[in-house]
Amino acid sequence: MPSAVSVRPDIERSLSMQVLQKRSDFLKAARAKRRGTASMLVQARKRGPDEAEGVRIGFTCSKKVGNAVARNRAKRRLREAARLVMPDLAKPGWDYVLIGKKTDTAERPFQLLQNDLKYALRKLHD
């Protein structure tokens, strides 16, 4: 049976992060804490002691963001922001889901996108 998450080498190098892929993991995160910013929505869930260690992260964009090209561009930007920001601010034992917003995720200057993610993570862990 395949594992619940896949390991992406580019993300995993920076912090032992795994990428969420199972719908049930996304649904659990949706019922947990969330923080909206100008360019994304971040959901965070502290896993139980019997669940896997490390940081797990998922990325998603709805069809409201646009066609497949626009959604993939937004997710690529979210992945890169997470790769740069998460090693400093993510906590082991937590699941994070980054959700792209219509036009804002793709068009926001990248430095501001990173600042939005930093802000959301700080607020979620306060």
PDB file of C-alpha atoms in Angstrom:
ATOM      1  CA  MET A   1       0.000   0.000   0.000  1.00  0.00           C
ATOM      2  CA  PRO A   2       1.436   3.419  -0.922  1.00  0.00           C
ATOM      3  CA  SER A   3       2.269   5.850   1.839  1.00  0.00           C
ATOM      4  CA  ALA A   4      -0.096   8.667   2.766  1.00  0.00           C
ATOM      5  CA  VAL A   5       2.338  11.296   1.547  1.00  0.00           C
ATOM      6  CA  SER A   6       4.966  11.616  -1.108  1.00  0.00           C
ATOM      7  CA  VAL A   7       8.376  13.049  -0.492  1.00  0.00           C
ATOM      8  CA  ARG A   8       9.431  15.734  -2.936  1.00  0.00           C
ATOM      9  CA  PRO A   9      13.222  15.990  -3.029  1.00  0.00           C
ATOM     10  CA  ASP A  10      13.260  19.771  -3.542  1.00  0.00           C
ATOM     11  CA  ILE A  11      11.101  20.454  -0.482  1.00  0.00           C
ATOM     12  CA  GLU A  12      12.393  17.604   1.657  1.00  0.00           C
ATOM     13  CA  ARG A  13      15.995  18.823   1.458  1.00  0.00           C
ATOM     14  CA  SER A  14      15.275  22.029   3.352  1.00  0.00           C
ATOM     15  CA  LEU A  15      13.336  20.435   6.229  1.00  0.00           C
ATOM     16  CA  SER A  16      12.188  16.876   6.607  1.00  0.00           C
ATOM     17  CA  MET A  17       8.879  17.813   5.023  1.00  0.00           C
ATOM     18  CA  GLN A  18       6.499  15.475   3.330  1.00  0.00           C
ATOM     19  CA  VAL A  19       3.787  16.507   0.890  1.00  0.00           C
ATOM     20  CA  LEU A  20       0.171  15.716   1.790  1.00  0.00           C
ATOM     21  CA  GLN A  21      -1.743  13.849  -0.893  1.00  0.00           C
ATOM     22  CA  LYS A  22      -4.595  12.010   0.825  1.00  0.00           C
ATOM     23  CA  ARG A  23      -7.929  13.788   0.867  1.00  0.00           C
ATOM     24  CA  SER A  24      -8.506  12.764   4.480  1.00  0.00           C
ATOM     25  CA  ASP A  25      -5.384  14.672   5.562  1.00  0.00           C
ATOM     26  CA  PHE A  26      -6.611  17.800   3.766  1.00  0.00           C
ATOM     27  CA  LEU A  27     -10.025  17.444   5.424  1.00  0.00           C
ATOM     28  CA  LYS A  28      -8.453  17.130   8.882  1.00  0.00           C
ATOM     29  CA  ALA A  29      -6.474  20.318   8.258  1.00  0.00           C
ATOM     30  CA  ALA A  30      -9.643  22.078   7.070  1.00  0.00           C
ATOM     31  CA  ARG A  31     -11.233  21.473  10.485  1.00  0.00           C
ATOM     32  CA  ALA A  32      -8.237  22.945  12.339  1.00  0.00           C
ATOM     33  CA  LYS A  33      -6.751  26.429  12.717  1.00  0.00           C
ATOM     34  CA  ARG A  34      -6.626  28.750   9.720  1.00  0.00           C
ATOM     35  CA  ARG A  35      -5.247  32.158   8.906  1.00  0.00           C
ATOM     36  CA  GLY A  36      -6.039  34.158   5.791  1.00  0.00           C
ATOM     37  CA  THR A  37      -3.657  36.628   4.206  1.00  0.00           C
ATOM     38  CA  ALA A  38      -3.791  38.782   1.106  1.00  0.00           C
ATOM     39  CA  SER A  39      -2.342  36.056  -1.094  1.00  0.00           C
ATOM     40  CA  MET A  40      -3.265  32.716   0.512  1.00  0.00           C
ATOM     41  CA  LEU A  41      -5.103  30.830   3.209  1.00  0.00           C
ATOM     42  CA  VAL A  42      -2.987  28.697   5.545  1.00  0.00           C
ATOM     43  CA  GLN A  43      -4.516  25.839   7.527  1.00  0.00           C
ATOM     44  CA  ALA A  44      -2.527  24.182  10.301  1.00  0.00           C
ATOM     45  CA  ARG A  45      -3.216  21.103  12.406  1.00  0.00           C
ATOM     46  CA  LYS A  46      -1.179  19.634  15.231  1.00  0.00           C
ATOM     47  CA  ARG A  47      -1.104  15.886  14.755  1.00  0.00           C
ATOM     48  CA  GLY A  48      -1.651  13.454  17.598  1.00  0.00           C
ATOM     49  CA  PRO A  49       1.190  11.625  19.349  1.00  0.00           C
ATOM     50  CA  ASP A  50       0.391   8.386  17.490  1.00  0.00           C
ATOM     51  CA  GLU A  51       0.816   9.997  14.054  1.00  0.00           C
ATOM     52  CA  ALA A  52       3.955  10.485  11.971  1.00  0.00           C
ATOM     53  CA  GLU A  53       6.719  12.873  12.988  1.00  0.00           C
ATOM     54  CA  GLY A  54       8.086  15.747  10.940  1.00  0.00           C
ATOM     55  CA  VAL A  55       6.346  18.466   8.982  1.00  0.00           C
ATOM     56  CA  ARG A  56       3.745  17.662   6.345  1.00  0.00           C
ATOM     57  CA  ILE A  57       2.525  20.227   3.862  1.00  0.00           C
ATOM     58  CA  GLY A  58      -0.132  20.320   1.161  1.00  0.00           C
ATOM     59  CA  PHE A  59      -0.878  22.763  -1.630  1.00  0.00           C
ATOM     60  CA  THR A  60      -4.175  23.352  -3.369  1.00  0.00           C
ATOM     61  CA  CYS A  61      -5.997  25.835  -5.576  1.00  0.00           C
ATOM     62  CA  SER A  62      -9.648  25.675  -6.557  1.00  0.00           C
ATOM     63  CA  LYS A  63     -10.971  26.242 -10.043  1.00  0.00           C
ATOM     64  CA  LYS A  64     -11.817  29.796  -8.961  1.00  0.00           C
ATOM     65  CA  VAL A  65      -8.095  30.541  -9.353  1.00  0.00           C
ATOM     66  CA  GLY A  66      -8.352  29.862 -13.089  1.00  0.00           C
ATOM     67  CA  ASN A  67      -7.551  27.192 -15.616  1.00  0.00           C
ATOM     68  CA  ALA A  68      -4.996  24.430 -15.015  1.00  0.00           C
ATOM     69  CA  VAL A  69      -2.111  26.647 -16.095  1.00  0.00           C
ATOM     70  CA  ALA A  70      -3.073  29.389 -13.608  1.00  0.00           C
ATOM     71  CA  ARG A  71      -3.632  26.882 -10.779  1.00  0.00           C
ATOM     72  CA  ASN A  72      -0.289  25.196 -11.380  1.00  0.00           C
ATOM     73  CA  ARG A  73       1.512  28.548 -11.477  1.00  0.00           C
ATOM     74  CA  ALA A  74      -0.069  29.555  -8.176  1.00  0.00           C
ATOM     75  CA  LYS A  75       0.884  26.208  -6.583  1.00  0.00           C
ATOM     76  CA  ARG A  76       4.471  26.497  -7.848  1.00  0.00           C
ATOM     77  CA  ARG A  77       4.745  29.921  -6.203  1.00  0.00           C
ATOM     78  CA  LEU A  78       3.302  28.539  -2.951  1.00  0.00           C
ATOM     79  CA  ARG A  79       5.748  25.613  -3.015  1.00  0.00           C
ATOM     80  CA  GLU A  80       8.726  27.909  -3.499  1.00  0.00           C
ATOM     81  CA  ALA A  81       7.578  30.251  -0.720  1.00  0.00           C
ATOM     82  CA  ALA A  82       7.126  27.238   1.571  1.00  0.00           C
ATOM     83  CA  ARG A  83      10.576  25.910   0.673  1.00  0.00           C
ATOM     84  CA  LEU A  84      12.138  29.215   1.731  1.00  0.00           C
ATOM     85  CA  VAL A  85       9.996  30.020   4.798  1.00  0.00           C
ATOM     86  CA  MET A  86       9.002  26.723   6.396  1.00  0.00           C
ATOM     87  CA  PRO A  87      12.440  25.593   7.651  1.00  0.00           C
ATOM     88  CA  ASP A  88      12.478  28.565  10.037  1.00  0.00           C
ATOM     89  CA  LEU A  89       8.843  28.703  11.146  1.00  0.00           C
ATOM     90  CA  ALA A  90       7.240  25.260  10.713  1.00  0.00           C
ATOM     91  CA  LYS A  91       6.948  23.037  13.764  1.00  0.00           C
ATOM     92  CA  PRO A  92       7.483  19.273  13.735  1.00  0.00           C
ATOM     93  CA  GLY A  93       4.310  17.286  14.285  1.00  0.00           C
ATOM     94  CA  TRP A  94       2.151  19.746  12.333  1.00  0.00           C
ATOM     95  CA  ASP A  95       0.301  19.515   9.006  1.00  0.00           C
ATOM     96  CA  TYR A  96       0.011  22.650   6.883  1.00  0.00           C
ATOM     97  CA  VAL A  97      -2.165  23.294   3.843  1.00  0.00           C
ATOM     98  CA  LEU A  98      -1.532  26.356   1.667  1.00  0.00           C
ATOM     99  CA  ILE A  99      -4.517  27.388  -0.438  1.00  0.00           C
ATOM    100  CA  GLY A 100      -4.064  29.784  -3.339  1.00  0.00           C
ATOM    101  CA  LYS A 101      -6.402  32.708  -3.927  1.00  0.00           C
ATOM    102  CA  LYS A 102      -7.825  33.956  -7.202  1.00  0.00           C
ATOM    103  CA  THR A 103      -5.283  36.215  -8.974  1.00  0.00           C
ATOM    104  CA  ASP A 104      -3.649  37.261  -5.687  1.00  0.00           C
ATOM    105  CA  THR A 105      -1.361  34.251  -5.334  1.00  0.00           C
ATOM    106  CA  ALA A 106      -0.072  34.454  -8.891  1.00  0.00           C
ATOM    107  CA  GLU A 107       0.228  38.240  -9.155  1.00  0.00           C
ATOM    108  CA  ARG A 108       1.491  39.280  -5.723  1.00  0.00           C
ATOM    109  CA  PRO A 109       5.205  40.173  -5.616  1.00  0.00           C
ATOM    110  CA  PHE A 110       7.130  37.149  -4.371  1.00  0.00           C
ATOM    111  CA  GLN A 111       8.649  38.909  -1.347  1.00  0.00           C
ATOM    112  CA  LEU A 112       5.160  39.882  -0.167  1.00  0.00           C
ATOM    113  CA  LEU A 113       3.982  36.309  -0.748  1.00  0.00           C
ATOM    114  CA  GLN A 114       6.757  35.088   1.557  1.00  0.00           C
ATOM    115  CA  ASN A 115       5.876  37.758   4.134  1.00  0.00           C
ATOM    116  CA  ASP A 116       2.233  36.630   4.029  1.00  0.00           C
ATOM    117  CA  LEU A 117       3.276  33.047   4.757  1.00  0.00           C
ATOM    118  CA  LYS A 118       5.555  34.146   7.619  1.00  0.00           C
ATOM    119  CA  TYR A 119       2.742  36.242   9.124  1.00  0.00           C
ATOM    120  CA  ALA A 120       0.226  33.384   8.872  1.00  0.00           C
ATOM    121  CA  LEU A 121       2.583  30.864  10.483  1.00  0.00           C
ATOM    122  CA  ARG A 122       3.431  33.207  13.363  1.00  0.00           C
ATOM    123  CA  LYS A 123      -0.261  33.863  14.035  1.00  0.00           C
ATOM    124  CA  LEU A 124      -1.174  30.176  13.845  1.00  0.00           C
ATOM    125  CA  HIS A 125       1.471  29.262  16.418  1.00  0.00           C
ATOM    126  CA  ASP A 126       0.631  32.081  18.860  1.00  0.00           C
TER     127      ASP A 126
END
